[in-house]
Each structure stands twice: as structure tokens, then as C-alpha cells.
PDB file of C-alpha atoms in Angstrom:
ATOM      1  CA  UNK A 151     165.240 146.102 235.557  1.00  0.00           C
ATOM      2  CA  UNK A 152     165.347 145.349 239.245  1.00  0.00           C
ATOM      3  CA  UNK A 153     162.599 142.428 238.730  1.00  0.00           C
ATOM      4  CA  UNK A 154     164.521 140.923 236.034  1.00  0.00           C
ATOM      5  CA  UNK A 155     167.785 140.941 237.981  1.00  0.00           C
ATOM      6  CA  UNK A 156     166.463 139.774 241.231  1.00  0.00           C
ATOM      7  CA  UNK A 157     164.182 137.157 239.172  1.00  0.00           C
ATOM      8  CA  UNK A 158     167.701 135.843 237.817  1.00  0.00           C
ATOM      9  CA  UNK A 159     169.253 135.831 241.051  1.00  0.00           C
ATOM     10  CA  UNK A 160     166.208 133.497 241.969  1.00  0.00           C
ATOM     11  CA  UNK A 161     166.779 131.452 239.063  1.00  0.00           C
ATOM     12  CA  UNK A 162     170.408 130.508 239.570  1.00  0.00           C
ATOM     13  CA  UNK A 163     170.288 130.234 243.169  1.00  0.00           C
ATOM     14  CA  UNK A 164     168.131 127.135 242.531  1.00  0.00           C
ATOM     15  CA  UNK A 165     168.638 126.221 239.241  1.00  0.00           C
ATOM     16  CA  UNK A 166     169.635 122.413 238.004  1.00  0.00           C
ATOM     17  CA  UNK A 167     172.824 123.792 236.857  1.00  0.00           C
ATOM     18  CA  UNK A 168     173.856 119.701 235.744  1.00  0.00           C
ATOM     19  CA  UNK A 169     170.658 120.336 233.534  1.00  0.00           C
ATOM     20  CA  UNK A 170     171.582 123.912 231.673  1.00  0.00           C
ATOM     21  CA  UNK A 171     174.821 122.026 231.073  1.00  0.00           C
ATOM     22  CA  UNK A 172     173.615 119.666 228.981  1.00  0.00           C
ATOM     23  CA  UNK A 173     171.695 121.707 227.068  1.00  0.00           C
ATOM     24  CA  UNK A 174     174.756 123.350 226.005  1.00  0.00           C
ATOM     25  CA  UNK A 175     174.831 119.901 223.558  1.00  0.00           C
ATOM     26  CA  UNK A 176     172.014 121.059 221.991  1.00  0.00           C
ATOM     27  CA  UNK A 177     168.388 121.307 221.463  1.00  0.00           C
ATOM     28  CA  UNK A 178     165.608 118.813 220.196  1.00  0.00           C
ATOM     29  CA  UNK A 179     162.408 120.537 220.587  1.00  0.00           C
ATOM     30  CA  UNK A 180     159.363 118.069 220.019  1.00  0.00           C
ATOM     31  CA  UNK A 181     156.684 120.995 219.057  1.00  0.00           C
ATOM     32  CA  UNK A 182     156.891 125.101 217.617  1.00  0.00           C
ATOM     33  CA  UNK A 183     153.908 126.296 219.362  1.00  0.00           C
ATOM     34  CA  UNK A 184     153.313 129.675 217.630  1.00  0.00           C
ATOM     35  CA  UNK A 185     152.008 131.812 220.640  1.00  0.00           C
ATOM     36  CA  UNK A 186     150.972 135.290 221.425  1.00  0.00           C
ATOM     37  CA  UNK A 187     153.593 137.385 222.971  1.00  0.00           C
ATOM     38  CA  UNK A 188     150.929 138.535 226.006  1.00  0.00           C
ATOM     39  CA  UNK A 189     152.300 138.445 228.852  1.00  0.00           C
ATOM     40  CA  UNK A 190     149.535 136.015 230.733  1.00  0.00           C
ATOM     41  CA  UNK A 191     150.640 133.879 228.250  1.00  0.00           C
ATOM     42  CA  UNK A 192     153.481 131.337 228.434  1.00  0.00           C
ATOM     43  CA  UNK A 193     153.584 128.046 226.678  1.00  0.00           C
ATOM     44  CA  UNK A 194     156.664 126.726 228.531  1.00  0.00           C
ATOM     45  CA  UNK A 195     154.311 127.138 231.695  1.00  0.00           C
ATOM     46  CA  UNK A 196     150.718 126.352 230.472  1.00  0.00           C
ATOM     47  CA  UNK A 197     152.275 122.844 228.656  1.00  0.00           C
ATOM     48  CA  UNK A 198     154.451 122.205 231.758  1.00  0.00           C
ATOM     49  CA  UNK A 199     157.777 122.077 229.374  1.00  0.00           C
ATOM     50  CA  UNK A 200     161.979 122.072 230.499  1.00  0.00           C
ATOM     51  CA  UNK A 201     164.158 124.235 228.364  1.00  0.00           C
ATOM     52  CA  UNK A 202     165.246 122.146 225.257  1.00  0.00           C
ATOM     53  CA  UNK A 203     161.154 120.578 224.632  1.00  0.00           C
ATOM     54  CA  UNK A 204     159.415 123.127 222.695  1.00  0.00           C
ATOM     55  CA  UNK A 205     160.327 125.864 220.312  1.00  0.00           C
ATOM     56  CA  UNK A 206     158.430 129.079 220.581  1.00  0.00           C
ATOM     57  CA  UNK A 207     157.400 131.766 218.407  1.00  0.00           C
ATOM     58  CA  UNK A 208     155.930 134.557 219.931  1.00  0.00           C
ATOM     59  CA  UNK A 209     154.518 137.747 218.415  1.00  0.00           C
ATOM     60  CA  UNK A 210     150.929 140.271 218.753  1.00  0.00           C
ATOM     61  CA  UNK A 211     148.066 137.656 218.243  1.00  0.00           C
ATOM     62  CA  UNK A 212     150.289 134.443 217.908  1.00  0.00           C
ATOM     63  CA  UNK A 213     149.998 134.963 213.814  1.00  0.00           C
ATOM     64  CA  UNK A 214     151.348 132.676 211.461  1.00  0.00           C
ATOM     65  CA  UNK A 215     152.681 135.298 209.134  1.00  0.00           C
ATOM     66  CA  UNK A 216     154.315 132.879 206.281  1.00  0.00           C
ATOM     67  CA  UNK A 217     155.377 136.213 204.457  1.00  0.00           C
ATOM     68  CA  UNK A 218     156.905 138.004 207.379  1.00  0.00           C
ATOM     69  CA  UNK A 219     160.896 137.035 207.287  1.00  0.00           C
ATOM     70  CA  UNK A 220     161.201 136.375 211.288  1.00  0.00           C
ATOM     71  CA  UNK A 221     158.055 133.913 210.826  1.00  0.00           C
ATOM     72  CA  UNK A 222     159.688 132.438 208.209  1.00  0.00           C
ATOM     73  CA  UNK A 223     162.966 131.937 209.818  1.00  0.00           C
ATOM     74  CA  UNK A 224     161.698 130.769 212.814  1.00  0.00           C
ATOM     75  CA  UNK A 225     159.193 127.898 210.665  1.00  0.00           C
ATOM     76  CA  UNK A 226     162.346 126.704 208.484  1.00  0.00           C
ATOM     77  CA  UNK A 227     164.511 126.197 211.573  1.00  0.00           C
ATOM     78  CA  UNK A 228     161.863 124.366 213.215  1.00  0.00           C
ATOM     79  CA  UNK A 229     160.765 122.255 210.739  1.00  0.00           C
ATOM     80  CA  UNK A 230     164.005 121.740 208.739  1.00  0.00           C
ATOM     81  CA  UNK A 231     167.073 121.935 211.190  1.00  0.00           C
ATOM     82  CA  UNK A 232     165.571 120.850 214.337  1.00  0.00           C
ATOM     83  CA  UNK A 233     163.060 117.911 213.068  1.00  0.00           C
ATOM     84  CA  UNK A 234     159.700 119.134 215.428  1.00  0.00           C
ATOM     85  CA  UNK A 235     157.033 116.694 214.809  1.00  0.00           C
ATOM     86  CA  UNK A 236     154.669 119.334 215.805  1.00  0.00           C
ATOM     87  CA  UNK A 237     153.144 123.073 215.632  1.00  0.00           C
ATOM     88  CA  UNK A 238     150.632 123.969 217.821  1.00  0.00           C
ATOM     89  CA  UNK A 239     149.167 127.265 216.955  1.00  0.00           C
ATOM     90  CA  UNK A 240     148.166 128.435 220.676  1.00  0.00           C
ATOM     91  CA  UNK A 241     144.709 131.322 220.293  1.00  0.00           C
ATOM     92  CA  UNK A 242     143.963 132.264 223.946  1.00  0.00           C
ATOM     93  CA  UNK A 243     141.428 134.258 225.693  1.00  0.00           C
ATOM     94  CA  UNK A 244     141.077 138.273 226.347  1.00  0.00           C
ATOM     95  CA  UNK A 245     143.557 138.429 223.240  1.00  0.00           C
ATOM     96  CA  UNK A 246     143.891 142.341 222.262  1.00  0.00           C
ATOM     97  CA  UNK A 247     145.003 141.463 218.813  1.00  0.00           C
ATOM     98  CA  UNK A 248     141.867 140.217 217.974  1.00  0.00           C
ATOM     99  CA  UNK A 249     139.657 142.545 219.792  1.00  0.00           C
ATOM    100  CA  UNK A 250     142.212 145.035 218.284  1.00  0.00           C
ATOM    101  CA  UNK A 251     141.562 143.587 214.379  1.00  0.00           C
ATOM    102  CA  UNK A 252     137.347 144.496 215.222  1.00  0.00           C
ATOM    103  CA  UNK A 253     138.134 148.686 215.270  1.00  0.00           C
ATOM    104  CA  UNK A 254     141.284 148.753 213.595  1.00  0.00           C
ATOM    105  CA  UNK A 255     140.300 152.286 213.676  1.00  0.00           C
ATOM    106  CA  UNK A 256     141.828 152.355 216.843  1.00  0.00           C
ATOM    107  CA  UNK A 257     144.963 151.391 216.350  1.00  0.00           C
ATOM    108  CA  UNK A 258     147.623 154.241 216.890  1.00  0.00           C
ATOM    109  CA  UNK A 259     150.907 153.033 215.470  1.00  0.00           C
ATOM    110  CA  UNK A 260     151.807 152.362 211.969  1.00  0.00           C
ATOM    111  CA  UNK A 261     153.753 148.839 213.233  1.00  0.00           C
ATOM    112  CA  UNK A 262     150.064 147.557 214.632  1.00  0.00           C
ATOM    113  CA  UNK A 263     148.246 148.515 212.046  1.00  0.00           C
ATOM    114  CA  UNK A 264     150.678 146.576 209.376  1.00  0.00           C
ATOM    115  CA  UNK A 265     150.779 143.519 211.691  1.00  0.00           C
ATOM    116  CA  UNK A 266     147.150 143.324 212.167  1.00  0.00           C
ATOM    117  CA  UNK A 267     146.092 144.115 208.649  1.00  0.00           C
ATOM    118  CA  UNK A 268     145.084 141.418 207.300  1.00  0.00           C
ATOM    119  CA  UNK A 269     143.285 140.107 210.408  1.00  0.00           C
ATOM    120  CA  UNK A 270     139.820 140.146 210.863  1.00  0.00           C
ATOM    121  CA  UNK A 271     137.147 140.018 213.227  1.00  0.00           C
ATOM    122  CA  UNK A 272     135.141 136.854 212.632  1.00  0.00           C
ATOM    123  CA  UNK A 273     132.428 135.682 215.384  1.00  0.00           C
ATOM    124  CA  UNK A 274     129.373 136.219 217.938  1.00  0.00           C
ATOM    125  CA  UNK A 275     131.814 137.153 220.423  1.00  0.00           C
ATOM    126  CA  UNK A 276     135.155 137.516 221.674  1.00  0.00           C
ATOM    127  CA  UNK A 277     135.787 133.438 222.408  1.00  0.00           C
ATOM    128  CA  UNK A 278     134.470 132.408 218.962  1.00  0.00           C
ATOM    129  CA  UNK A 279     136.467 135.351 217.167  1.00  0.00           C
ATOM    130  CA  UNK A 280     140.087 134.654 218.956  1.00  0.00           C
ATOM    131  CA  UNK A 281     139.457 130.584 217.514  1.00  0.00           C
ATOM    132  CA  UNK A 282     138.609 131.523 214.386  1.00  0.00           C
ATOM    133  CA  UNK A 283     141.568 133.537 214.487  1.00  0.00           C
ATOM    134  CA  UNK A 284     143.428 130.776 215.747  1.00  0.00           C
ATOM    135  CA  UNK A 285     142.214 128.405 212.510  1.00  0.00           C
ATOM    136  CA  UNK A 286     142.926 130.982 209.950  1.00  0.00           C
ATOM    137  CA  UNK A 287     146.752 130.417 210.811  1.00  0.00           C
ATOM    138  CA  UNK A 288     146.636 126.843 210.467  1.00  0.00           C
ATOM    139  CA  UNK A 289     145.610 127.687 206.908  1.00  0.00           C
ATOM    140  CA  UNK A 290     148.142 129.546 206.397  1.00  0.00           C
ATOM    141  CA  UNK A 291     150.783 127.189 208.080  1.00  0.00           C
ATOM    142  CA  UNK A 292     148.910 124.511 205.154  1.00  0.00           C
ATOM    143  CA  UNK A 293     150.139 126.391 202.651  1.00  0.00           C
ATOM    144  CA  UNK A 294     153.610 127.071 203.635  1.00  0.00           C
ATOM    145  CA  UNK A 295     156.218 124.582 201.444  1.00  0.00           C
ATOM    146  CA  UNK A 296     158.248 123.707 204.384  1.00  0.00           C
ATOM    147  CA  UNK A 297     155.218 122.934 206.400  1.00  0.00           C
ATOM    148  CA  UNK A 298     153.266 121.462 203.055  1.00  0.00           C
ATOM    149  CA  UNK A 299     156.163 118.948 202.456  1.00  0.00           C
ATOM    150  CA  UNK A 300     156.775 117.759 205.982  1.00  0.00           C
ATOM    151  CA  UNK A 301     152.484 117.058 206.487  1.00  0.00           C
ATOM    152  CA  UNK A 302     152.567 114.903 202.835  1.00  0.00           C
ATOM    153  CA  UNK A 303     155.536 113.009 204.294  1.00  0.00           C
ATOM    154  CA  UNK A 304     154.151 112.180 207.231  1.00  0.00           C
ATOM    155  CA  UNK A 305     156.429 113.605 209.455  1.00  0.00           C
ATOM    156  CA  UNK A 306     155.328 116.662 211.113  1.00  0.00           C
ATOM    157  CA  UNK A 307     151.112 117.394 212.258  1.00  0.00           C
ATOM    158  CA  UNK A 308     149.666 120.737 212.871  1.00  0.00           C
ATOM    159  CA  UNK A 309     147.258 121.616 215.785  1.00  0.00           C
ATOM    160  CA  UNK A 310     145.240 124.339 217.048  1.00  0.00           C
ATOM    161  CA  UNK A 311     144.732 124.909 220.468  1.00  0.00           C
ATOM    162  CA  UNK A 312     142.623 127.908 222.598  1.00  0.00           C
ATOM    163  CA  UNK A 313     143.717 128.394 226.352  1.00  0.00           C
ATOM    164  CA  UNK A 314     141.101 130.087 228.400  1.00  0.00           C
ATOM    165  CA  UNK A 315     142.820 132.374 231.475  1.00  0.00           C
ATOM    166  CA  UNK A 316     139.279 131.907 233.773  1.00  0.00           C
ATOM    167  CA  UNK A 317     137.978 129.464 234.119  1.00  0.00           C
ATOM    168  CA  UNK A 318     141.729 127.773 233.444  1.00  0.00           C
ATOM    169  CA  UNK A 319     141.305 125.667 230.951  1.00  0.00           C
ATOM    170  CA  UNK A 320     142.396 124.405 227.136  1.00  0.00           C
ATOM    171  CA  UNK A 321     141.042 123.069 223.983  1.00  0.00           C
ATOM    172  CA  UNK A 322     142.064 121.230 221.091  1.00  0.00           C
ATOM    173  CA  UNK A 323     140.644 121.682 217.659  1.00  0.00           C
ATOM    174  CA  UNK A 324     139.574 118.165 216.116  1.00  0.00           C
ATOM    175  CA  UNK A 325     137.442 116.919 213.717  1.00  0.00           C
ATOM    176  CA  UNK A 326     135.453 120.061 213.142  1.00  0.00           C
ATOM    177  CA  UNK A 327     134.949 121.059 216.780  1.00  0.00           C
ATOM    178  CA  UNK A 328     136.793 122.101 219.979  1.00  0.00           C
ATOM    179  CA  UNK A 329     136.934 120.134 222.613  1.00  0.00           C
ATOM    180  CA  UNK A 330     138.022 120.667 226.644  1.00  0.00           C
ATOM    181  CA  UNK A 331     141.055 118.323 227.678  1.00  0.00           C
TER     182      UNK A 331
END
């Protein structure tokens, strides 16, 4: 707790407090970037975002879990209250959830094993398994009505992405390939 507190101090000590007050008029996020809750990983860092930009769902192996209620939530408020144009599904390198979902033998707690149960391992390696990963939750963002009905009007585009921790770097997912930006 000491980090967290002294973090804080840091925080408001230098803060744009004119900033956080505005904010307190609202939010309109541009993107939901479904990301993994690791701890290397932080959108509002890696995309260079201000509090209010992006919305962000975080949970073990950034899954797009359409039939999980807090998934759920989190898509309809995004897409139906708030108006994002955008959801950026955000796979990333040395992700345990997906070398986890290759020996699910090895997983030791009944809340892992239901999360990752439906995952699987699919790839040469690590790197081609974590974007495959990271495609199979578009699909399932495809199929979700909220999500369906915003795509066919034209108002909201999906997008996978794959961060690499060393060498630093990112990729987009377009037409049938991943490319470096």
C-alpha cells in the first residue's frame, strides 16, 4: 500500500488539476480497447492517451467474453451510452493466458480454469498463438448485437492489434496480415 499512496502523492503534487476538473463534465472516449489486465501492459501508456480518450476493459488474456455479464456491461456502455467509434482488441507478447490455455493442466484454481476454457492454443509458437488469440475475439466481438448493429451502420470499426514488450513495438491486423506501425 505504501507504493500506491506515495504514487498518489506523486500524482497530485503535479497533476493538471484545471484538467481532472473538467472531466468531472463527463467522458467521451473515442476507442474500448479490450486489454489484458498484465501488469506490463497499459493501453493509456502504450497509445499515449489523457483520462477521458479511451475506455478500457481489462481482464486475464484481454478476452472478449460476449457471455460473461462484466464483458457485456462494459461493451453496451461503450458502444451504446458513450458513442466509441472504435474497439481495439490489444493481444500482446509473453501473455500467460495464452501460454496458460496450451497445459490447461496446469492451471490450479477453479476461476482460471473457467476463464480460460474455451481458449485454445493455436500456432508454431508463442507470437503466432497470442494473435490468433487476439483474432478469435474479434469474432466474437462480430457476433455480438450491439457490436453487429453499430459495424452495419457504419458507425463503430473493430481492430486487432499485438504489442510486442522487446523489441518495443506494435502491429495492426489488416487485410489478412499484420503489419509493424
Amino acid at each position: 500500500m505504501k507504493e500506491l499512496i506515495e504514487g498518489y502523492k506523486h500524482f497530485a503534487a503535479t497533476a493538471d488539476k484545471d484538467f481532472y476538473s473538467e472531466l468531472t463534465k463527463g467522458q467521451k472516449p473515442h476507442t474500448l480497447v479490450i486489454s489484458c489486465s498484465d501488469s506490463r501492459i497499459i493501453p493509456e501508456e502504450i497509445f499515449s492517451a489523457k483520462p477521458g480518450e479511451i475506455f478500457v476493459l481489462r481482464n486475464v488474456g484481454n478476452l472478449a467474453k460476449t457471455d460473461e455479464s462484466s464483458v457485456q456491461a462494459c461493451i453496451d456502455y461503450a458502444v451504446l451510452h458513450l458513442g466509441i467509434k472504435n474497439i481495439v482488441v490489444l493481444g500482446h507478447s509473453c501473455c500467460g493466458a495464452v501460454k496458460a490455455s496450451e497445459h490447461k493442466e496446469h492451471l490450479d484454481t477453479s476461476g482460471l480454469r473457467s476463464w480460460l476454457a474455451e481458449e485454445e492454443y493455436r500456432g508454431d509458437s508463442t507470437e503466432s498463438a497470442e494473435k490468433d488469440q487476439t483474432l478469435r475475439q474479434l469474432d466474437k466481438l462480430l457476433k455480438y448485437p450491439a457490436v453487429k448493429e453499430k459495424i452495419a451502420s457504419g458507425s463503430l470499426t473493430l481492430q486487432a492489434m499485438y504489442f510486442a514488450l522487446s523489441p518495443l513495438k506494435m502491429e495492426v491486423y489488416r487485410e489478412g496480415e499484420w503489419r509493424e506501425i
